[in-house]
Coordinates of C-alpha atoms and ligand atoms in Angstrom, one line a residue:
Chain A
M941 CA 234.2 -84.8 106.3
Y942 CA 231.1 -82.4 106.5
I943 CA 229.8 -80.9 102.9
L944 CA 227.1 -79.1 104.4
E945 CA 226.4 -77.8 108.0
T946 CA 223.6 -75.4 109.9
K947 CA 225.4 -73.1 112.4
N948 CA 222.8 -72.2 115.2
L949 CA 220.3 -71.8 112.6
K950 CA 216.9 -70.2 113.3
K951 CA 213.8 -69.8 111.3
S952 CA 211.0 -68.1 112.9
F953 CA 207.0 -67.4 111.7
G954 CA 205.7 -64.9 114.1
G955 CA 206.2 -66.2 117.1
V956 CA 206.7 -70.1 116.0
H957 CA 210.5 -70.9 116.0
A958 CA 210.3 -73.8 113.6
L959 CA 214.1 -74.1 113.6
N960 CA 215.7 -72.9 116.8
D961 CA 219.4 -72.8 117.3
L962 CA 219.9 -75.9 114.9
S963 CA 223.4 -77.3 114.3
I964 CA 223.9 -79.9 112.5
S965 CA 226.2 -81.4 110.1
F966 CA 226.2 -84.0 107.2
A967 CA 228.8 -86.1 106.2
K968 CA 229.9 -86.6 102.7
G969 CA 229.0 -89.3 100.4
K970 CA 226.5 -91.0 103.9
L971 CA 222.9 -90.7 104.3
T972 CA 221.5 -89.2 107.1
G973 CA 218.0 -89.9 108.1
I974 CA 216.2 -86.9 109.7
I975 CA 213.2 -88.1 112.2
G976 CA 211.4 -86.0 114.5
P977 CA 207.6 -85.8 115.3
N978 CA 205.2 -83.5 112.9
G979 CA 205.8 -79.7 113.1
S980 CA 209.3 -80.3 114.7
G981 CA 210.9 -78.5 111.6
K982 CA 211.9 -80.9 109.1
T983 CA 210.4 -79.5 106.3
T984 CA 211.1 -76.2 107.3
L985 CA 215.0 -77.5 107.5
V986 CA 214.8 -78.3 103.7
N987 CA 213.0 -75.3 102.7
V988 CA 215.9 -73.1 104.5
L989 CA 218.4 -75.2 103.5
T990 CA 217.3 -74.6 99.5
G991 CA 216.6 -71.0 99.9
M992 CA 212.9 -71.7 99.4
Q993 CA 212.6 -69.6 103.0
A994 CA 214.9 -67.1 104.1
I995 CA 217.1 -67.7 107.2
T996 CA 215.8 -65.9 109.9
G997 CA 219.8 -66.4 111.8
G998 CA 222.8 -68.2 112.0
A999 CA 223.9 -70.1 108.9
V1000 CA 224.5 -72.8 106.3
V1001 CA 227.7 -74.2 105.3
V1002 CA 228.1 -75.6 102.4
G1003 CA 231.2 -77.1 101.0
G1004 CA 233.5 -75.0 103.4
K1005 CA 231.2 -71.5 102.8
S1006 CA 229.2 -70.0 105.0
L1007 CA 226.1 -68.8 103.9
H1008 CA 223.3 -66.2 105.6
A1009 CA 221.1 -66.1 102.7
I1010 CA 220.6 -68.8 99.8
R1011 CA 219.3 -68.0 96.5
P1012 CA 217.4 -71.0 95.0
E1013 CA 218.7 -70.5 91.6
E1014 CA 222.1 -70.9 93.0
L1015 CA 221.5 -74.6 94.1
P1016 CA 222.8 -76.4 91.2
R1017 CA 226.1 -74.7 91.6
L1018 CA 226.4 -75.7 95.1
G1019 CA 225.6 -78.9 94.2
I1020 CA 222.2 -79.4 96.1
T1021 CA 218.7 -80.5 95.1
R1022 CA 215.3 -81.8 96.9
T1023 CA 212.2 -83.2 96.1
F1024 CA 209.2 -81.8 97.9
Q1025 CA 206.6 -83.4 100.5
D1026 CA 203.7 -82.1 99.1
V1027 CA 204.8 -83.7 95.5
R1028 CA 205.5 -80.4 92.9
L1029 CA 205.3 -81.7 89.2
F1030 CA 204.9 -79.3 86.0
E1031 CA 201.7 -80.4 86.0
Q1032 CA 200.1 -79.4 82.6
M1033 CA 203.5 -80.5 80.8
T1034 CA 204.6 -84.2 79.8
V1035 CA 206.6 -86.2 81.8
G1036 CA 209.5 -86.2 79.5
D1037 CA 209.5 -82.2 79.6
N1038 CA 209.3 -82.5 83.4
I1039 CA 212.4 -83.9 83.1
M1040 CA 213.6 -82.0 80.1
V1041 CA 213.3 -79.0 81.9
V1042 CA 215.8 -79.6 84.4
L1043 CA 218.5 -80.5 81.9
T1044 CA 218.2 -77.5 79.6
A1045 CA 220.2 -74.3 79.5
R1046 CA 219.7 -71.9 82.5
G1047 CA 220.8 -68.7 81.0
P1048 CA 217.6 -67.4 79.1
Y1049 CA 219.7 -66.2 75.8
A1050 CA 221.3 -69.6 75.4
A1051 CA 217.9 -71.4 75.9
L1052 CA 216.2 -69.1 73.2
T1053 CA 218.7 -70.4 71.0
E1054 CA 218.8 -74.1 72.1
R1055 CA 216.5 -76.8 70.3
S1056 CA 216.1 -80.5 70.9
E1057 CA 219.6 -82.3 71.3
R1058 CA 220.3 -86.2 71.3
K1059 CA 222.6 -86.8 74.3
R1060 CA 219.7 -84.6 76.7
E1061 CA 217.2 -86.9 75.1
E1062 CA 219.3 -89.9 76.0
R1063 CA 219.5 -89.0 79.1
V1064 CA 215.7 -88.1 79.8
K1065 CA 215.2 -91.8 78.4
E1066 CA 218.1 -93.2 80.4
V1067 CA 216.6 -92.3 84.0
L1068 CA 212.7 -92.9 83.1
E1069 CA 213.7 -95.9 81.8
K1070 CA 215.3 -96.7 85.2
V1071 CA 212.4 -95.9 87.1
G1072 CA 209.8 -97.8 84.3
L1073 CA 208.3 -94.0 83.4
W1074 CA 209.4 -94.0 79.8
E1075 CA 206.2 -95.2 78.4
K1076 CA 204.3 -92.6 80.2
R1077 CA 206.6 -89.8 78.9
H1078 CA 204.0 -88.4 76.4
Q1079 CA 201.0 -88.2 79.2
L1080 CA 200.8 -85.1 81.2
A1081 CA 202.0 -85.2 84.9
Y1082 CA 199.0 -84.6 86.1
N1083 CA 197.5 -88.1 84.6
L1084 CA 200.0 -89.7 86.6
S1085 CA 199.1 -91.7 89.7
Y1086 CA 200.1 -90.8 93.1
G1087 CA 202.6 -93.6 93.0
Q1088 CA 204.0 -92.3 90.1
R1089 CA 204.1 -88.6 90.8
K1090 CA 206.2 -89.1 93.9
L1091 CA 208.6 -91.7 91.6
L1092 CA 208.9 -88.6 89.0
E1093 CA 210.1 -86.1 91.4
I1094 CA 213.0 -88.2 92.3
T1095 CA 213.5 -89.2 88.6
R1096 CA 213.8 -85.4 88.4
V1097 CA 216.4 -85.3 90.9
L1098 CA 218.2 -88.4 89.4
A1099 CA 218.4 -86.1 86.0
M1100 CA 220.0 -83.0 88.2
D1101 CA 222.8 -85.5 89.5
A1102 CA 223.7 -83.3 92.2
D1103 CA 225.9 -84.3 94.9
I1104 CA 223.5 -83.4 97.7
I1105 CA 220.4 -84.7 97.8
L1106 CA 217.4 -83.8 100.3
L1107 CA 214.2 -86.1 100.7
D1108 CA 211.4 -85.1 101.9
E1109 CA 209.5 -88.0 103.1
P1110 CA 209.7 -89.9 99.9
F1111 CA 208.0 -93.1 100.5
A1112 CA 204.9 -91.3 102.4
G1113 CA 201.7 -93.1 101.1
L1114 CA 203.6 -95.4 98.8
F1115 CA 202.7 -99.1 98.5
K1116 CA 205.2 -102.0 99.3
E1117 CA 206.2 -102.4 95.5
M1118 CA 207.0 -98.9 95.3
V1119 CA 208.6 -98.7 98.2
K1120 CA 211.0 -101.3 97.0
V1121 CA 211.5 -99.2 93.7
I1122 CA 212.7 -96.2 95.7
V1123 CA 214.7 -98.1 98.3
H1124 CA 216.5 -99.4 94.9
I1125 CA 217.4 -95.8 93.9
I1126 CA 218.6 -94.6 97.1
G1127 CA 220.7 -97.8 97.4
E1128 CA 221.9 -96.4 93.7
L1129 CA 222.7 -92.9 95.0
K1130 CA 224.6 -94.0 97.7
A1131 CA 226.7 -96.3 96.0
A1132 CA 227.4 -93.0 93.4
G1133 CA 228.9 -91.4 96.5
K1134 CA 225.7 -89.1 96.7
T1135 CA 225.3 -87.0 100.1
V1136 CA 221.8 -88.0 101.0
L1137 CA 219.5 -86.6 103.8
L1138 CA 216.3 -88.5 104.1
I1139 CA 213.1 -87.4 106.0
E1140 CA 211.3 -90.3 107.0
H1141 CA 209.0 -91.5 109.4
N1142 CA 209.0 -95.2 109.0
M1143 CA 211.6 -96.3 111.6
D1144 CA 212.1 -99.7 109.6
L1145 CA 213.5 -97.9 106.3
I1146 CA 215.5 -95.6 108.5
R1147 CA 217.4 -98.3 110.1
E1148 CA 217.7 -100.1 107.0
L1149 CA 218.9 -96.8 104.7
S1150 CA 221.0 -94.5 106.9
D1151 CA 224.2 -94.2 108.1
H1152 CA 223.6 -91.8 110.5
V1153 CA 220.1 -90.4 112.1
I1154 CA 219.7 -86.9 113.2
V1155 CA 216.5 -86.5 115.8
M1156 CA 214.7 -83.1 115.7
D1157 CA 212.3 -81.9 118.2
A1158 CA 210.7 -78.5 118.3
G1159 CA 213.2 -77.4 115.6
G1160 CA 216.5 -78.2 117.9
L1161 CA 218.2 -81.6 117.6
L1162 CA 217.5 -83.9 120.4
A1163 CA 219.4 -86.8 119.5
E1164 CA 222.0 -88.0 116.9
G1165 CA 224.2 -91.0 116.2
K1166 CA 224.3 -94.9 114.4
P1167 CA 220.5 -95.8 113.7
D1168 CA 220.2 -98.5 116.2
A1169 CA 221.8 -96.7 119.2
V1170 CA 219.2 -93.7 118.6
L1171 CA 216.4 -95.2 117.8
A1172 CA 216.9 -97.6 120.9
R1173 CA 217.1 -94.2 122.9
H1174 CA 213.9 -93.4 125.5
D1175 CA 213.9 -89.9 124.9
V1176 CA 213.5 -90.4 121.4
I1177 CA 210.9 -92.9 121.7
E1178 CA 209.0 -90.5 123.8
A1179 CA 209.3 -87.8 121.4
Y1180 CA 207.5 -89.7 119.0
L1181 CA 205.1 -91.2 121.3
G1182 CA 204.4 -88.2 123.1
E1183 CA 202.9 -86.3 120.2
Chain B
M1458 CA 186.3 -57.2 48.3
E1459 CA 187.6 -53.9 49.6
Y1460 CA 185.5 -54.4 52.6
L1461 CA 187.6 -58.0 52.8
I1462 CA 190.5 -56.9 52.7
H1463 CA 189.7 -54.8 55.7
L1464 CA 188.7 -57.3 57.3
A1465 CA 192.0 -59.3 56.4
V1466 CA 194.1 -56.6 57.7
M1467 CA 192.5 -56.0 60.5
S1468 CA 192.7 -59.7 61.7
S1469 CA 196.2 -59.9 61.0
I1470 CA 196.6 -56.8 63.3
Y1471 CA 195.0 -59.2 65.9
A1472 CA 196.9 -62.0 65.2
I1473 CA 199.9 -60.0 65.9
L1474 CA 198.7 -59.2 69.2
G1475 CA 197.4 -62.1 70.0
M1476 CA 200.1 -64.3 69.1
S1477 CA 202.6 -61.7 71.6
L1478 CA 200.2 -62.1 74.0
N1479 CA 199.8 -65.8 74.3
L1480 CA 203.5 -65.9 75.1
V1481 CA 203.1 -63.8 78.3
V1482 CA 199.3 -65.2 79.4
G1483 CA 199.3 -69.1 78.0
Y1484 CA 203.3 -70.0 77.9
A1485 CA 204.3 -68.0 81.2
G1486 CA 201.3 -68.0 82.5
L1487 CA 201.1 -64.4 83.6
L1488 CA 197.5 -63.0 83.4
S1489 CA 198.6 -59.3 81.6
V1490 CA 195.6 -57.7 80.9
T1491 CA 198.1 -54.6 80.2
H1492 CA 198.8 -55.6 75.9
A1493 CA 196.6 -52.7 74.4
A1494 CA 199.1 -50.1 76.5
F1495 CA 202.2 -51.3 73.7
Y1496 CA 200.0 -51.8 71.1
G1497 CA 199.1 -47.9 71.5
I1498 CA 202.6 -47.2 72.1
G1499 CA 203.3 -48.7 68.9
A1500 CA 200.7 -46.8 67.1
Y1501 CA 201.9 -43.6 68.8
A1502 CA 205.4 -44.3 67.5
V1503 CA 204.3 -44.5 64.7
G1504 CA 201.7 -41.6 64.6
I1505 CA 203.9 -38.6 66.4
L1506 CA 207.3 -39.7 64.5
T1507 CA 205.6 -39.6 60.9
V1508 CA 203.5 -36.7 61.3
S1509 CA 205.6 -34.3 62.8
H1510 CA 208.8 -35.5 62.8
G1511 CA 209.7 -36.6 59.3
Y1512 CA 210.2 -40.3 60.0
G1513 CA 209.6 -43.2 57.9
F1514 CA 207.1 -46.2 58.8
F1515 CA 209.9 -48.3 59.4
G1516 CA 212.0 -46.0 61.5
A1517 CA 209.1 -45.0 63.6
T1518 CA 208.4 -48.8 64.0
A1519 CA 211.6 -49.3 65.2
I1520 CA 211.6 -47.0 67.8
G1521 CA 208.0 -47.9 68.9
M1522 CA 209.5 -51.0 69.5
A1523 CA 212.3 -50.1 71.6
C1524 CA 209.8 -47.6 73.7
A1525 CA 207.2 -50.2 74.1
A1526 CA 210.8 -52.7 75.3
L1527 CA 211.5 -49.9 77.4
A1528 CA 208.3 -49.7 79.5
A1529 CA 207.8 -53.4 79.6
W1530 CA 211.0 -53.7 81.3
F1531 CA 210.1 -51.2 84.0
I1532 CA 206.5 -52.6 84.3
G1533 CA 207.8 -56.3 84.1
I1534 CA 210.8 -55.4 87.2
V1535 CA 207.3 -53.6 89.3
S1536 CA 204.5 -56.6 88.3
G1537 CA 207.4 -59.1 89.0
R1538 CA 206.9 -58.8 92.7
F1539 CA 203.6 -59.7 92.2
K1540 CA 201.6 -63.2 91.6
G1541 CA 198.0 -64.2 90.4
D1542 CA 195.1 -62.1 90.9
Y1543 CA 197.6 -59.4 92.3
Y1544 CA 199.4 -59.4 88.8
A1545 CA 196.4 -59.3 86.5
L1546 CA 194.9 -56.2 88.8
V1547 CA 198.1 -54.8 88.7
S1548 CA 198.9 -54.9 84.7
F1549 CA 195.3 -53.1 84.6
G1550 CA 196.6 -50.6 86.7
F1551 CA 199.5 -50.1 84.0
N1552 CA 197.1 -50.0 80.9
I1553 CA 195.0 -47.3 82.9
I1554 CA 198.2 -45.0 83.5
V1555 CA 199.6 -45.6 79.8
F1556 CA 196.4 -44.8 78.5
S1557 CA 195.9 -41.9 80.7
I1558 CA 199.6 -40.5 79.3
F1559 CA 197.8 -40.7 75.6
L1560 CA 194.9 -38.6 76.8
N1561 CA 196.8 -36.0 78.8
V1562 CA 200.0 -35.6 77.4
Q1563 CA 198.3 -33.6 74.9
S1564 CA 201.7 -31.5 73.9
V1565 CA 203.0 -34.8 72.3
T1566 CA 200.0 -36.9 71.7
R1567 CA 197.4 -34.3 71.2
G1568 CA 195.2 -35.9 73.7
P1569 CA 191.0 -37.0 73.0
L1570 CA 191.9 -34.8 69.2
G1571 CA 194.0 -38.2 68.4
I1572 CA 196.3 -37.9 65.7
P1573 CA 195.3 -37.6 62.0
G1574 CA 196.9 -37.7 58.6
I1575 CA 199.1 -40.7 59.5
P1576 CA 201.1 -41.7 56.4
K1577 CA 201.1 -45.0 54.1
P1578 CA 204.7 -47.0 54.8
E1579 CA 207.0 -46.6 52.0
V1580 CA 208.3 -50.1 51.1
F1581 CA 212.0 -50.2 49.6
G1582 CA 211.0 -46.6 47.8
M1583 CA 207.3 -47.6 46.7
L1584 CA 204.2 -45.6 48.6
I1585 CA 201.9 -48.3 49.5
R1586 CA 198.6 -46.9 48.2
S1587 CA 196.2 -49.5 47.9
N1588 CA 194.7 -51.6 51.1
A1589 CA 195.6 -54.7 49.0
Q1590 CA 199.0 -53.6 49.2
F1591 CA 198.6 -52.8 52.7
L1592 CA 197.4 -56.2 53.3
L1593 CA 200.4 -58.0 51.8
L1594 CA 202.6 -55.7 54.6
A1595 CA 200.3 -56.7 57.3
I1596 CA 201.0 -60.4 56.1
A1597 CA 204.4 -60.2 55.9
F1598 CA 204.4 -59.1 59.8
T1599 CA 202.4 -61.4 60.8
L1600 CA 204.1 -64.3 59.3
A1601 CA 207.3 -62.6 61.1
T1602 CA 205.6 -62.5 64.1
Y1603 CA 204.4 -66.1 63.8
A1604 CA 208.0 -67.3 62.8
V1605 CA 209.3 -65.6 66.2
S1606 CA 206.7 -66.9 68.3
Q1607 CA 207.0 -70.6 67.3
W1608 CA 210.7 -70.1 67.2
I1609 CA 210.6 -69.3 70.8
V1610 CA 208.1 -71.3 72.2
T1611 CA 209.7 -74.7 70.6
S1612 CA 213.2 -73.8 72.0
S1613 CA 214.4 -74.5 75.2
F1614 CA 213.4 -71.0 76.7
G1615 CA 209.5 -72.2 75.5
R1616 CA 209.4 -75.2 77.9
T1617 CA 211.2 -73.4 80.8
L1618 CA 208.2 -70.7 80.4
K1619 CA 205.8 -73.4 80.4
G1620 CA 207.5 -74.6 83.7
I1621 CA 207.1 -71.1 85.1
R1622 CA 203.7 -71.3 84.5
E1623 CA 203.5 -74.5 86.4
D1624 CA 205.3 -73.8 89.5
E1625 CA 207.9 -71.0 89.5
D1626 CA 209.2 -71.6 92.8
A1627 CA 209.8 -75.4 92.3
L1628 CA 211.8 -74.1 88.7
R1629 CA 214.0 -72.0 90.4
V1630 CA 215.2 -74.5 92.9
F1631 CA 216.5 -76.3 89.6
G1632 CA 218.2 -73.1 88.6
Y1633 CA 216.4 -71.2 86.6
D1634 CA 216.3 -67.1 87.5
T1635 CA 212.7 -67.4 86.6
A1636 CA 212.3 -63.8 87.3
R1637 CA 215.0 -62.8 84.1
Y1638 CA 212.8 -65.1 82.0
K1639 CA 209.7 -63.4 83.1
R1640 CA 211.1 -59.9 82.1
I1641 CA 212.4 -61.2 79.0
I1642 CA 209.4 -62.6 77.2
F1643 CA 207.2 -59.9 78.8
V1644 CA 209.3 -57.0 76.8
I1645 CA 209.7 -59.5 73.3
A1646 CA 205.6 -59.7 73.7
A1647 CA 205.8 -56.1 74.1
M1648 CA 208.1 -55.3 70.9
L1649 CA 205.7 -57.5 68.9
A1650 CA 202.9 -55.4 70.1
A1651 CA 203.9 -52.5 69.2
V1652 CA 204.4 -53.9 65.6
G1653 CA 200.8 -54.6 65.5
G1654 CA 200.2 -50.8 66.4
S1655 CA 202.5 -49.0 64.1
L1656 CA 200.3 -51.3 61.4
F1657 CA 197.1 -50.1 63.0
A1658 CA 198.2 -46.4 62.9
S1659 CA 199.6 -46.4 59.6
Y1660 CA 196.7 -48.3 58.2
I1661 CA 193.8 -46.5 59.9
S1662 CA 195.8 -43.5 59.3
Y1663 CA 194.2 -41.7 62.4
I1664 CA 194.5 -42.7 65.9
D1665 CA 193.2 -41.4 69.8
P1666 CA 193.3 -43.2 72.9
S1667 CA 190.4 -44.5 72.8
T1668 CA 191.6 -47.5 71.0
F1669 CA 194.1 -48.3 73.3
S1670 CA 191.9 -48.5 76.6
L1671 CA 191.9 -51.7 79.5
N1672 CA 188.6 -52.5 77.3
E1673 CA 191.1 -53.6 74.7
S1674 CA 193.2 -55.5 76.7
I1675 CA 190.7 -57.6 77.8
F1676 CA 189.5 -58.2 74.2
I1677 CA 193.3 -59.2 73.1
L1678 CA 193.2 -61.8 76.1
S1679 CA 189.7 -63.0 75.3
L1680 CA 190.7 -63.7 71.8
V1681 CA 193.8 -65.8 73.1
I1682 CA 191.5 -67.7 75.6
L1683 CA 189.2 -68.4 72.7
G1684 CA 192.2 -69.9 70.3
G1685 CA 193.5 -71.5 72.9
L1686 CA 196.7 -70.7 75.5
A1687 CA 200.1 -71.8 74.7
N1688 CA 198.9 -72.4 71.2
V1689 CA 200.4 -70.3 68.8
N1690 CA 198.2 -71.1 65.8
G1691 CA 195.1 -70.9 68.2
S1692 CA 195.6 -67.2 68.6
V1693 CA 195.5 -66.6 64.8
F1694 CA 192.3 -68.4 65.0
G1695 CA 191.1 -66.5 67.5
A1696 CA 192.3 -63.1 66.0
I1697 CA 190.3 -63.8 63.0
F1698 CA 187.1 -65.1 64.4
F1699 CA 186.6 -62.5 66.3
I1700 CA 187.4 -60.1 63.9
L1701 CA 184.8 -61.5 61.7
L1702 CA 182.0 -62.4 64.4
P1703 CA 180.0 -59.5 63.9
E1704 CA 180.0 -60.4 60.0
I1705 CA 179.0 -63.9 60.8
L1706 CA 176.1 -62.3 63.2
R1707 CA 175.2 -60.1 60.5
F1708 CA 174.8 -63.2 58.0
V1709 CA 172.6 -65.2 60.4
G1710 CA 170.2 -62.3 60.4
F1711 CA 170.7 -59.7 62.7
P1712 CA 170.5 -56.1 61.4
P1713 CA 173.7 -54.5 61.0
D1714 CA 173.3 -52.1 64.2
I1715 CA 172.2 -54.8 66.4
A1716 CA 175.0 -56.6 65.2
A1717 CA 177.2 -54.1 66.2
Q1718 CA 175.8 -53.7 69.3
M1719 CA 175.6 -57.8 70.3
R1720 CA 179.0 -57.9 69.2
Q1721 CA 180.0 -57.2 72.8
V1722 CA 177.6 -59.2 74.6
A1723 CA 178.8 -62.4 72.0
Y1724 CA 182.4 -61.8 73.1
G1725 CA 181.1 -61.8 76.9
L1726 CA 178.9 -65.1 76.1
I1727 CA 182.0 -66.6 74.6
L1728 CA 184.1 -66.2 77.1
V1729 CA 182.0 -67.5 79.7
L1730 CA 180.8 -70.5 77.6
L1731 CA 184.5 -71.4 77.5
M1732 CA 185.1 -70.9 80.8
L1733 CA 182.3 -73.5 81.8
Y1734 CA 182.8 -75.8 78.8
R1735 CA 186.2 -75.9 77.3
P1736 CA 188.6 -74.0 79.8
Q1737 CA 191.5 -74.2 77.1
G1738 CA 190.0 -72.7 74.3
M1739 CA 189.8 -74.4 71.0
F1740 CA 192.9 -75.5 70.5
G1741 CA 194.6 -74.9 74.0
E1742 CA 197.2 -77.0 75.7
Y1743 CA 196.7 -75.3 79.1
K1744 CA 193.7 -74.6 81.3
L1745 CA 193.9 -71.2 83.5
Ligands
ATP3265 N1 204.8 -71.3 105.9 C1 204.7 -71.4 107.4 N2 204.3 -70.6 107.9 C2 203.4 -70.4 109.1 N3 204.3 -71.7 109.9 C3 204.8 -72.5 109.4 C4 205.3 -72.8 107.8 N4 205.9 -73.5 107.9 C5 206.0 -74.4 108.6 N5 205.3 -73.8 109.9 C6 205.1 -74.6 111.5 O1 206.9 -74.4 111.7 C7 206.8 -75.9 112.3 C8 207.5 -77.0 111.6 O2 206.8 -77.6 110.7 P1 207.6 -78.4 109.9 O3 206.4 -78.6 108.6 O4 209.0 -78.2 109.4 O5 207.7 -79.6 110.4 P2 207.6 -81.1 109.7 O6 208.9 -81.7 110.7 O7 208.0 -81.1 108.6 O8 206.6 -81.9 110.1 P3 205.7 -83.2 109.2 O9 206.6 -84.3 110.0 O10 204.3 -82.9 109.6 O11 205.5 -82.9 108.0 C9 205.5 -76.2 112.5 O12 205.0 -75.5 113.7 C10 204.5 -75.4 111.5 O13 203.4 -75.0 111.7
MG3266 MG1 207.3 -82.3 106.6

């Protein structure tokens, strides 16, 4: 059963067709790896799915509903959340507040009367302890190391507890130890039945984590299937080597 | 003594202006340079309504706040389409527009002649006569503004404002209608600024457009930056410091007339030094 689909999805920047008639589907509760050479449209796909960039043509189908425009603020209702390839934290806020801010009331008038609350604070503690950032809770986000920053972004996603999680190169530039931590977290997300889209250039990680692999090239679908089968295909290897 | 009381009243008024602007600039991160417009709307509401329409101070103040809120709602919708430097430029524009309304709609505002003879407030049937009594009223309003500001910044709303300041697009992805938040805080700040204007009008008893020019907005912004962005106490400090600055200059030996001229230079110099050495201001928690 598919929880998220794109139907002839198009995204153009002037003359550049970053997404070119892309029709792909994501199975509920599975981890789909998305690979493809630089500039093949992977990040653009995530930006369009999360409403950060407007759809040029085609549609996104979420939970059976076909959408031609997505407003980012409705993502929690659609059950979608994401990380960013270029880590985006609330830099001049504490590590704790970076998590708290995704747990509080969305409506402005409710937010005005809302103070700190035990339940939310415990949730912040729970997710920060899980990733080992609890000790850093009072530090400003911009004081974290690169690896910790990547980790904090994933923690924010954990706190959101969405059903569909889009991860844009969460391992990029990380040391082995940190990779292990994030592999573990992704394992837990899978065990919890979340639908995960994982964009990643490291083929070993893709092989290890994916239930299904989608290969993008020039904004379109090049190949898809089981990881081992897809990664052995000549056209896939060529697309990567040819870049 | 009378002069000290005068300085204290002016500090209170600017503390109100500073704290309210800090909600917009320091917390929401919107570089608004139009605060004097709302200050002026509050002042003109009291001037016009008490002098020629028989309103009392508090009724006129409430109407002034409502007018400021309406203007801010409209300005917020338009300027919400801009970010960063463009936002600042658009806000300049609005200050200039409101200023020219004060100056040119003479049938209502008397234009450059200004409005003289604005009465003092009546509190519980008692007319405020002395400046000392007025100071008590001003302090009461300042404390109320302080309480409202603290209440906002310590709520979830306050944290969300900071998130908007840090990365609005990312915050939207987590489900916040950030445009709405920005409009609401802009309206709240404008209403508080209008209160500052009401106090000013009835305290000085004469207003004219020159008080509410772009320069004044820059002055308020400067005291907010000096005190510190995203720190309510800082704005109170900034207000007191900027009001006392001419006196300090006199105290360290500048002759009065030169001290008055030095003032502008000193304000400018302080801003430049801050940006160079302490961009978060004295007590600030956020760097521009
Ligand atoms: N905001 C934008 N404006 C103009 N062109 C863009 C924009 N964003 C992406 N593009 C173009 O769209 C194409 C796809 O870019 P995208 O970032 O989606 O690739 P990617 O697969 O994520 O690459 P990488 O592996 O390097 O992250 C590229 O040609 C890129 O230059
Ligand atoms: Mg990318």
